[in-house]
Coordinates of C-alpha atoms in Angstrom, one line a residue:
M1 CA 24.1 75.7 66.9
S2 CA 27.0 78.0 66.0
A3 CA 30.7 78.1 66.6
L4 CA 30.6 81.8 67.1
P5 CA 31.2 82.9 70.7
E6 CA 28.7 85.3 72.3
G7 CA 30.0 88.6 73.6
L8 CA 33.5 89.2 74.8
P9 CA 34.9 86.0 76.4
S10 CA 36.6 86.5 79.8
D11 CA 40.2 85.5 80.6
P12 CA 40.5 82.9 83.3
S13 CA 40.9 84.5 86.7
T14 CA 41.8 82.8 90.0
L15 CA 40.2 85.7 91.9
V16 CA 36.9 85.4 90.0
T17 CA 36.9 81.6 90.3
G18 CA 37.5 81.8 94.0
A19 CA 34.7 84.4 94.4
R20 CA 32.3 82.1 92.5
V21 CA 33.1 79.2 94.8
A22 CA 32.7 81.4 97.9
V23 CA 29.4 82.8 96.7
A24 CA 28.1 79.3 95.9
A25 CA 29.2 78.0 99.4
W26 CA 27.3 81.0 100.9
G27 CA 24.3 79.9 99.0
V28 CA 24.5 76.3 100.2
V29 CA 24.4 77.5 103.8
L30 CA 21.4 79.6 103.1
L31 CA 19.7 76.8 101.3
V32 CA 20.0 74.3 104.1
A33 CA 20.1 76.2 107.3
A34 CA 18.6 79.7 106.9
R35 CA 15.8 79.2 109.3
R36 CA 18.2 78.2 112.1
L37 CA 20.5 81.1 111.4
P38 CA 18.3 84.2 111.5
R39 CA 21.0 86.8 111.9
F40 CA 23.1 85.2 109.2
T41 CA 20.1 85.0 106.8
V42 CA 18.9 88.6 107.3
G43 CA 22.5 89.8 107.2
S44 CA 23.0 87.9 103.9
F45 CA 20.3 90.2 102.5
F46 CA 21.4 93.5 103.9
L47 CA 25.2 93.1 103.5
P48 CA 25.2 92.9 99.7
L49 CA 22.5 95.5 99.4
T50 CA 24.3 98.0 101.6
V51 CA 27.7 97.4 99.9
A52 CA 26.0 98.0 96.5
V53 CA 24.5 101.2 97.8
G54 CA 27.8 102.4 99.4
W55 CA 29.7 101.5 96.2
G56 CA 27.3 103.2 93.9
L57 CA 27.2 106.4 96.0
S58 CA 30.9 106.8 96.9
A59 CA 33.3 104.5 95.0
S60 CA 34.1 107.2 92.5
V61 CA 35.2 109.4 95.4
S62 CA 37.0 106.9 97.7
Y63 CA 36.9 103.2 98.3
P64 CA 37.3 103.6 102.0
L65 CA 34.4 106.0 102.0
A66 CA 32.3 103.6 100.0
L67 CA 33.0 100.8 102.5
A68 CA 32.3 103.1 105.5
V69 CA 28.9 104.1 104.0
A70 CA 28.1 100.4 103.4
F71 CA 29.1 99.4 106.9
V72 CA 27.1 102.2 108.6
A73 CA 24.0 101.3 106.5
F74 CA 24.5 97.7 107.4
A75 CA 24.9 98.5 111.1
F76 CA 21.6 100.4 111.0
A77 CA 19.8 97.6 109.2
M78 CA 21.0 95.0 111.7
L79 CA 20.2 97.3 114.6
V80 CA 16.6 97.4 113.4
H81 CA 16.7 93.6 113.2
A82 CA 18.0 93.3 116.7
F83 CA 15.4 95.5 118.3
V84 CA 12.5 95.5 115.8
P85 CA 12.9 92.1 114.0
R86 CA 9.5 92.2 112.3
L87 CA 10.4 95.5 110.6
A88 CA 13.7 94.2 109.4
T89 CA 12.3 90.9 108.2
A90 CA 9.5 92.8 106.4
A91 CA 12.1 94.8 104.5
A92 CA 14.2 91.7 103.8
C93 CA 11.2 89.8 102.4
S94 CA 9.7 92.7 100.4
W95 CA 11.3 91.6 97.1
L96 CA 10.5 87.8 97.3
F97 CA 7.2 87.6 95.4
L98 CA 8.1 90.6 93.2
A99 CA 11.3 88.8 92.1
V100 CA 9.4 85.8 90.8
Y101 CA 7.3 88.1 88.6
A102 CA 10.3 90.1 87.4
S103 CA 12.1 86.8 86.6
H104 CA 9.2 85.6 84.6
L105 CA 9.1 88.8 82.6
F106 CA 12.8 88.6 82.0
F107 CA 13.0 85.0 80.9
T108 CA 9.9 85.2 78.7
G109 CA 11.2 88.4 77.1
A110 CA 8.2 90.5 78.1
F111 CA 8.7 94.2 79.1
G112 CA 5.1 95.1 79.9
V113 CA 4.9 95.4 83.6
N114 CA 1.5 95.1 85.3
R115 CA 2.0 97.9 87.8
P116 CA -0.9 97.1 90.2
L117 CA 0.3 93.4 90.2
A118 CA 3.9 94.5 90.9
F119 CA 2.9 96.8 93.8
G120 CA 0.6 94.1 95.1
L121 CA 3.4 91.5 95.1
F122 CA 5.8 94.0 96.8
G123 CA 3.2 94.6 99.5
A124 CA 2.5 90.9 99.9
G125 CA 6.2 90.4 100.6
V126 CA 6.3 93.1 103.2
L127 CA 3.2 91.7 104.9
F128 CA 4.6 88.2 104.8
G129 CA 7.8 89.2 106.4
A130 CA 6.1 91.3 109.1
L131 CA 3.5 88.6 110.0
F132 CA 5.8 85.6 109.9
P133 CA 9.3 86.9 110.7
R134 CA 10.6 83.4 111.7
F135 CA 8.8 81.3 109.2
G136 CA 9.7 83.9 106.5
L137 CA 13.4 82.8 106.9
S138 CA 12.4 79.5 105.3
L139 CA 11.6 81.4 102.1
L140 CA 14.1 84.2 102.3
G141 CA 17.1 82.0 102.7
P142 CA 16.4 79.7 99.6
A143 CA 15.5 82.7 97.5
L144 CA 18.8 84.4 98.3
A145 CA 20.6 81.1 97.7
A146 CA 19.1 80.8 94.3
L147 CA 20.3 84.3 93.5
F148 CA 23.8 83.5 94.8
F149 CA 23.9 80.3 92.7
V150 CA 23.0 82.3 89.6
A151 CA 25.8 84.8 90.4
S152 CA 28.3 82.0 90.9
L153 CA 27.6 80.2 87.6
P154 CA 29.5 81.2 84.4
V155 CA 26.4 80.7 82.3
E156 CA 22.8 82.0 82.8
P157 CA 20.6 79.2 84.1
A158 CA 17.0 78.6 83.1
F159 CA 14.3 80.4 85.1
W160 CA 12.7 77.1 86.1
W161 CA 16.0 75.8 87.4
T162 CA 16.4 78.8 89.8
L163 CA 12.7 78.5 90.8
L164 CA 13.1 74.8 91.6
V165 CA 16.2 75.4 93.7
A166 CA 14.4 78.0 95.8
A167 CA 11.2 75.9 96.1
G168 CA 13.3 72.8 97.1
G169 CA 15.1 74.8 99.8
F170 CA 11.8 76.2 101.1
L171 CA 10.2 72.8 101.4
W172 CA 13.3 71.4 103.2
Q173 CA 13.4 74.2 105.8
A174 CA 9.7 74.7 106.2
L175 CA 8.6 71.0 106.3
L176 CA 11.5 68.6 106.6
L177 CA 14.1 70.4 108.7
P178 CA 11.8 70.7 111.8
L179 CA 11.3 66.9 111.7
L180 CA 15.0 66.3 112.2
G181 CA 14.9 67.9 115.6
R182 CA 13.7 70.9 117.4
P183 CA 15.0 74.0 115.6
R184 CA 16.6 76.7 117.5
V185 CA 13.9 79.0 116.2
T186 CA 10.3 77.6 116.6
S187 CA 6.9 79.0 115.8
A188 CA 6.3 79.6 119.5
G189 CA 9.8 81.0 119.9
P190 CA 12.0 81.2 123.0
P191 CA 11.7 84.0 125.5
P192 CA 12.7 87.3 123.9
P193 CA 16.3 88.2 124.6
S194 CA 17.0 91.1 127.0
L195 CA 18.2 94.5 125.7
R196 CA 21.8 93.6 126.7
E197 CA 21.6 90.3 124.8
R198 CA 20.2 92.1 121.8
R199 CA 23.0 94.6 121.9
G200 CA 25.6 91.8 122.2
L201 CA 24.2 90.0 119.3
W202 CA 24.2 93.2 117.2
I203 CA 27.8 94.0 118.1
G204 CA 28.9 90.4 117.4
G205 CA 27.2 90.5 114.0
L206 CA 28.9 93.7 113.1
G207 CA 32.2 92.1 114.0
W208 CA 31.7 89.3 111.6
A209 CA 30.6 91.6 108.9
A210 CA 33.7 93.8 109.4
A211 CA 35.9 90.8 109.3
F212 CA 34.2 89.6 106.1
L213 CA 34.7 93.0 104.4
L214 CA 38.3 93.2 105.5
L215 CA 39.0 89.7 104.1
V216 CA 37.4 90.7 100.8
V217 CA 39.6 93.8 100.7
I218 CA 42.8 91.9 101.4
V219 CA 42.0 89.1 98.9
V220 CA 41.1 91.5 96.1
T221 CA 44.0 93.8 96.8
A222 CA 46.5 90.9 96.8
S223 CA 45.2 88.9 93.9
A224 CA 43.7 91.2 91.3
P225 CA 45.6 91.1 88.0
A226 CA 47.6 94.3 87.5
P227 CA 48.3 94.9 83.8
T228 CA 50.8 97.7 83.0
A229 CA 51.1 100.2 80.2
A230 CA 53.6 97.9 78.5
D231 CA 50.7 95.4 78.1
S232 CA 48.5 97.8 76.3
P233 CA 48.1 97.7 72.5
N234 CA 46.5 101.2 72.7
P235 CA 48.8 103.3 74.9
T236 CA 46.9 106.5 73.7
R237 CA 43.9 105.3 75.6
L238 CA 45.8 105.0 78.8
E239 CA 47.2 108.5 78.2
A240 CA 43.7 109.8 77.7
L241 CA 42.5 108.1 80.9
G242 CA 45.4 109.7 82.8
K243 CA 44.5 113.2 81.5
A244 CA 40.9 112.5 82.6
G245 CA 42.1 111.7 86.1
G246 CA 41.3 108.0 85.9
L247 CA 44.9 107.1 86.9
A248 CA 45.5 109.7 89.6
R249 CA 44.9 107.1 92.3
P250 CA 44.8 103.2 92.4
G251 CA 41.5 101.7 91.2
L252 CA 39.8 98.6 90.2
L253 CA 38.2 97.7 86.8
F254 CA 35.2 95.4 87.4
S255 CA 34.4 95.1 83.7
K256 CA 36.1 92.8 81.2
E257 CA 35.1 95.3 78.5
D258 CA 37.0 98.1 80.3
A259 CA 40.1 95.9 80.7
F260 CA 40.0 94.9 77.1
Y261 CA 39.6 98.5 75.9
L262 CA 42.6 99.6 77.9
F263 CA 44.9 96.5 77.8
G264 CA 43.6 94.1 75.2
K265 CA 42.9 91.6 78.0
P266 CA 39.3 90.8 78.9
L267 CA 40.0 90.6 82.7
P268 CA 36.8 90.5 84.9
V269 CA 38.8 92.3 87.6
A270 CA 42.0 94.4 87.1
L271 CA 44.0 96.8 89.2
I272 CA 45.3 100.0 87.7
G273 CA 47.0 103.1 89.1
P274 CA 49.7 105.7 88.7
R275 CA 52.6 103.6 90.2
G276 CA 53.9 100.1 90.0
P277 CA 51.7 97.1 90.7
M278 CA 53.1 96.5 94.2
L279 CA 52.7 100.1 95.3
N280 CA 49.3 100.4 93.8
R281 CA 48.3 97.3 95.8
L282 CA 49.5 98.9 99.0
L283 CA 47.8 102.2 98.4
L284 CA 44.5 100.8 97.1
P285 CA 42.8 100.2 100.5
V286 CA 43.8 103.7 101.6
L287 CA 43.6 105.9 98.5
G288 CA 41.7 103.8 96.0
R289 CA 38.8 105.1 94.0
S290 CA 36.8 103.8 91.0
P291 CA 38.0 104.9 87.5
G292 CA 34.8 103.6 86.0
T293 CA 33.2 107.0 85.1
Q294 CA 36.4 108.1 83.2
V295 CA 36.7 104.8 81.4
E296 CA 33.0 104.9 80.4
A297 CA 33.5 108.4 78.9
L298 CA 36.4 107.2 76.8
R299 CA 34.7 104.1 75.6
A300 CA 31.6 106.0 74.6
V301 CA 33.5 107.9 71.9
K302 CA 34.7 105.5 69.3
D303 CA 38.0 105.9 67.5
E304 CA 38.6 105.1 63.8
G305 CA 39.7 101.6 64.4
E306 CA 36.6 100.8 66.5
I307 CA 34.3 102.5 63.9
A308 CA 35.8 100.4 61.1
K309 CA 35.1 97.2 63.0
M310 CA 31.5 98.3 63.8
R311 CA 30.9 99.3 60.2
L312 CA 31.9 95.8 59.1
A313 CA 29.8 94.1 61.8
A314 CA 26.8 96.3 60.7
A315 CA 27.3 95.4 57.1
I316 CA 27.4 91.6 57.9
T317 CA 24.3 92.0 60.1
S318 CA 22.5 93.9 57.3
K319 CA 23.5 91.2 54.8
A320 CA 22.0 88.5 57.1
F321 CA 18.5 90.0 56.7
A322 CA 18.9 89.8 52.9
D323 CA 19.9 86.2 53.2
I324 CA 17.0 85.1 55.5
A325 CA 14.2 87.2 54.1
P326 CA 13.2 84.6 51.4
L327 CA 13.0 81.9 54.2
I328 CA 10.2 83.7 56.0
K329 CA 6.9 81.9 55.2
P330 CA 4.2 79.9 56.9
G331 CA 5.5 76.5 58.0
A332 CA 9.1 77.6 58.6
N333 CA 10.4 77.5 62.2
E334 CA 11.9 80.3 64.3
A335 CA 14.9 77.9 64.9
D336 CA 15.5 77.5 61.1
L337 CA 15.7 81.3 60.7
E338 CA 18.1 81.5 63.6
K339 CA 20.4 78.9 62.0
A340 CA 20.3 80.7 58.7
I341 CA 21.2 84.0 60.5
L342 CA 24.2 82.4 62.2
A343 CA 25.3 80.7 59.0
S344 CA 25.2 84.1 57.2
F345 CA 27.3 85.7 60.0
E346 CA 30.0 83.0 59.7
K347 CA 30.0 83.1 55.9
N348 CA 30.4 86.8 55.7
G349 CA 33.3 87.1 58.3
A350 CA 31.8 87.7 61.7
D351 CA 33.9 86.3 64.6
G352 CA 31.2 86.4 67.2
I353 CA 27.6 87.2 68.0
A354 CA 26.8 90.3 70.0
F355 CA 23.8 88.6 71.7
R356 CA 21.4 85.7 71.3
C357 CA 19.1 86.0 68.3
V358 CA 15.6 87.2 68.8
V359 CA 13.2 85.5 66.3
G360 CA 9.7 85.9 67.6
S361 CA 6.6 85.2 65.4
G362 CA 2.9 85.5 66.1
R363 CA 2.2 86.3 69.7
N364 CA 6.0 85.8 70.4
A365 CA 6.5 89.0 68.5
T366 CA 4.9 90.9 71.3
L367 CA 7.7 89.8 73.7
P368 CA 10.6 92.3 73.0
H369 CA 13.4 90.0 74.2
Y370 CA 11.9 86.6 73.4
M371 CA 14.8 84.1 72.8
D372 CA 13.3 80.6 72.8
N373 CA 13.2 80.7 69.0
D374 CA 11.4 77.3 68.7
A375 CA 7.9 77.9 67.3
P376 CA 6.5 77.5 63.8
L377 CA 5.6 80.5 61.8
R378 CA 1.9 80.5 61.1
N379 CA 0.6 84.1 60.7
G380 CA 1.0 87.7 61.8
L381 CA 4.4 89.2 62.1
V382 CA 7.9 88.1 63.0
V383 CA 10.3 90.3 64.8
I384 CA 14.0 89.5 64.2
D385 CA 16.6 91.3 66.4
I386 CA 20.2 90.2 65.6
G387 CA 23.8 91.4 65.8
C388 CA 27.2 90.0 65.1
S389 CA 30.6 91.2 66.3
V390 CA 33.9 91.8 64.5
G391 CA 37.0 92.2 66.6
H392 CA 34.7 92.0 69.6
Y393 CA 32.8 95.1 68.5
A394 CA 29.0 94.6 68.2
S395 CA 26.2 95.5 65.8
D396 CA 22.5 95.6 66.6
M397 CA 19.6 95.7 64.1
T398 CA 15.9 94.7 64.1
R399 CA 13.4 94.3 61.3
T400 CA 9.8 93.1 61.3
F401 CA 8.4 90.9 58.5
P402 CA 4.9 89.5 57.6
V403 CA 4.9 85.8 57.9
S404 CA 2.6 85.4 54.9
G405 CA 4.8 87.7 52.7
T406 CA 2.0 90.3 52.6
L407 CA 1.3 92.9 55.2
S408 CA -2.2 93.2 56.7
E409 CA -3.5 96.7 57.1
P410 CA -3.1 96.6 60.9
G411 CA 0.5 95.3 60.5
R412 CA 1.3 98.0 58.0
E413 CA -0.2 100.6 60.2
L414 CA 2.0 99.6 63.2
I415 CA 5.2 99.4 61.1
A416 CA 4.5 102.8 59.6
T417 CA 3.9 104.2 63.0
V418 CA 7.2 102.8 64.3
I419 CA 9.1 104.1 61.3
A420 CA 7.6 107.5 61.7
A421 CA 8.6 107.5 65.4
G422 CA 12.2 106.6 64.3
D423 CA 12.0 109.5 61.7
A424 CA 11.1 111.9 64.5
A425 CA 14.2 110.9 66.5
R426 CA 16.4 111.0 63.4
A427 CA 15.2 114.5 62.6
I428 CA 17.0 115.8 65.7
L429 CA 19.8 113.3 65.9
K430 CA 23.1 115.2 66.1
P431 CA 25.8 116.3 68.6
G432 CA 24.4 118.1 71.6
V433 CA 21.1 116.2 71.7
R434 CA 20.4 114.0 74.7
Q435 CA 19.1 110.5 74.3
S436 CA 16.1 111.4 76.5
E437 CA 15.2 114.0 73.9
L438 CA 15.3 111.4 71.1
D439 CA 13.1 109.1 73.2
K440 CA 10.6 111.9 73.8
A441 CA 10.3 112.7 70.1
A442 CA 9.7 109.1 69.1
R443 CA 7.4 108.4 72.0
A444 CA 5.2 111.4 71.1
V445 CA 4.6 109.9 67.6
I446 CA 3.5 106.5 69.0
E447 CA 1.3 108.1 71.7
K448 CA -0.4 110.4 69.1
A449 CA -1.2 107.3 67.1
G450 CA -2.8 105.8 70.2
F451 CA -0.3 103.1 70.9
G452 CA 1.6 104.7 73.8
P453 CA 1.0 102.0 76.4
Y454 CA 2.5 99.4 74.1
F455 CA 5.9 101.0 73.6
T456 CA 7.3 99.3 76.7
H457 CA 11.1 100.0 76.5
G458 CA 13.5 102.8 75.9
L459 CA 14.2 104.1 72.5
G460 CA 17.8 102.9 72.3
H461 CA 21.2 102.3 73.9
P462 CA 24.9 102.8 73.2
V463 CA 26.7 100.0 71.2
G464 CA 30.4 99.1 71.2
L465 CA 32.4 96.3 72.9
D466 CA 29.1 95.3 74.5
V467 CA 25.8 95.5 72.7
H468 CA 24.5 97.6 75.6
D469 CA 27.7 99.5 75.9
A470 CA 29.2 102.1 78.3
R471 CA 26.7 104.7 79.3
I472 CA 26.7 108.0 77.5
R473 CA 26.5 110.8 80.1
G474 CA 25.1 114.1 78.9
P475 CA 24.6 115.2 75.3
L476 CA 25.7 113.1 72.4
K477 CA 29.2 113.7 70.9
P478 CA 30.8 112.8 67.6
G479 CA 32.0 109.2 67.8
N480 CA 29.1 108.0 69.9
V481 CA 27.3 104.9 68.5
I482 CA 23.7 104.4 69.5
T483 CA 20.6 102.5 68.4
I484 CA 17.1 103.9 67.7
E485 CA 14.6 101.1 68.1
P486 CA 11.0 102.2 68.6
G487 CA 8.5 99.3 69.0
I488 CA 4.9 98.5 69.6
Y489 CA 3.8 95.2 71.2
I490 CA 0.1 94.5 71.6
P491 CA -0.7 91.2 73.4
R492 CA -3.9 89.3 73.2
G493 CA -6.5 90.6 75.6
S494 CA -5.2 94.2 75.7
K495 CA -7.4 97.2 75.5
A496 CA -6.4 97.9 71.9
D497 CA -8.7 97.0 69.0
K498 CA -8.7 93.2 68.5
K499 CA -7.4 93.6 65.0
Y500 CA -4.0 94.5 66.6
W501 CA -3.9 91.6 69.0
D502 CA -0.8 89.4 68.9
L503 CA 1.1 91.9 66.7
G504 CA 4.6 93.0 67.7
V505 CA 6.7 95.5 65.7
R506 CA 10.2 96.8 66.1
V507 CA 12.5 98.6 63.6
E508 CA 16.1 99.2 64.8
D509 CA 19.3 100.6 63.3
S510 CA 22.7 101.6 64.7
Y511 CA 23.9 105.2 64.2
L512 CA 27.3 106.9 64.4
I513 CA 27.1 110.5 65.6
T514 CA 29.2 112.7 63.3
Q515 CA 30.3 116.3 63.5
D516 CA 27.1 117.6 61.9
G517 CA 24.6 114.8 62.2
Y518 CA 24.7 111.0 62.0
D519 CA 25.7 108.1 59.8
E520 CA 23.4 105.1 59.6
L521 CA 25.6 102.0 60.0
T522 CA 22.9 99.3 59.3
H523 CA 21.0 99.2 56.0
Y524 CA 17.9 97.2 55.0
P525 CA 14.5 98.4 54.0
K526 CA 12.5 99.4 57.0
M527 CA 9.1 98.7 55.4
P528 CA 8.7 95.1 54.1
G529 CA 8.4 95.1 50.3
E530 CA 9.8 98.6 49.8
G531 CA 13.2 99.6 48.7
P532 CA 16.0 97.4 47.3
A533 CA 15.8 93.7 47.6
A534 CA 19.1 93.6 49.5
P535 CA 21.6 96.0 51.0
E536 CA 25.0 96.5 49.5
A537 CA 27.3 93.5 49.7
V538 CA 29.7 93.2 52.6
P539 CA 32.9 95.0 51.5
P540 CA 35.3 92.2 50.4
A541 CA 38.4 94.2 51.3
A542 CA 37.2 94.8 54.9
S543 CA 38.2 91.5 56.5
P544 CA 37.5 91.1 60.2
A545 CA 40.1 92.9 62.2
P546 CA 42.0 90.6 64.5
A547 CA 42.0 91.1 68.2
P548 CA 45.1 92.8 69.7
E549 CA 48.0 90.4 70.0
A550 CA 47.9 90.8 73.8
A551 CA 44.3 89.5 74.0
A552 CA 43.9 85.9 75.0
P553 CA 42.1 83.6 72.6
P554 CA 38.4 83.1 73.3
T555 CA 37.6 80.5 75.9
R556 CA 34.6 78.3 75.7

């Protein structure tokens, strides 16, 4: 539909390509043989989980400590599986049914979680794993395989594709595999192993896990790209990272945005450190720690060059609303509006889109992240959430319009409530305020109006190289860029008055925190039909800033 790339394209990486192939192969084994490999299948659940936990708890302190925490947690989980298999399988299967529901919410763009249903599905997974520990492997393995396939693909697959993969694997292992010969694990089951045999199986499994982790460490250490200060188009950022302690010990960047910020190269994995690449590689397994927190803190505060790009991206996004507003009428299609938005981006100098457009009309407007964009406009409201990028820096903006051109009283009431909620947040927006305080102020307005249950997401997020940018820890500072985007989404059948059914509203703008307050970057009337017909034109002198010379051209 558009030649504009989405987000920040990654540089090709042999390490990442190899990792994708390995994860896909892991998934294939689970898809076809999970029921016959019970320890491998349960371990395939616990190993990534415990590594994630260990990494999250300890990587900023020490990589060896993070791996040790992960290995101890994995050893405990597999010990439970060896001696109390029903308990381990119950834990491993606890997420299965809940994941289908969560995936449905994600892919449809809905944020309204039915809590009783979610808890019920979680409990059903636990019960399923506990009652059918062996048969449960026929479902656990394919479900894990589907996740591994998603992780190994360079693009996001459709929800139904992943569900069909998991369902096909389940049917194969539950119905067809037993017909090919007696499986090693049957419903009756062999005599239970002795305590000595259980201990031997447990120790053997730990040996394989330790070998796997050691192999990962060796491969990553040996093959991760290691850009140097000479590669950086912004050496002051490396100096600031050094002063913050982010270069005191070798570390890995697992973010293409972090690598681009420091070196102008969107590398999915990169090795940095205080010494030369070879010495950093040798010291990484012993002294390494994550510099992620320090890089996040730097990225959260935008410099003048970043702000200039974001101002231009915001102006182009604002102009797109002026361009497409006359096209909103009954009989138009969501896809037509999306095409007009992308054409406006290109015409006015954007070099990318920050994210896929959200154009949701009628009941689709009640889905905050609806992205199908393929329904005719008939009545009600249309929520349009869009953002382009300039020099890889994003913008983010949302407006709500009446499809008919005239707001109904319920629609006007909801939009007025959302604007008032944004006003409450803007009234306290300045350095020293926390994002949670902004959320509380806006949410209080919506709750007082009686629509609290229908504000189903957070008030906003940081924006920068990514539309959901590096986390801002603590109070806001000058140079932070955030969104304020209160919303109300009332689906058909809800407890609200029927006159509000199928009405969804969101109004979002991006804000730069200044020394004494804020600067609103995006500009277009918040209430339809009020204010100027169009925002100021895109500054003609502000042409899109090129990416640093060291950056590789976008890859498709």
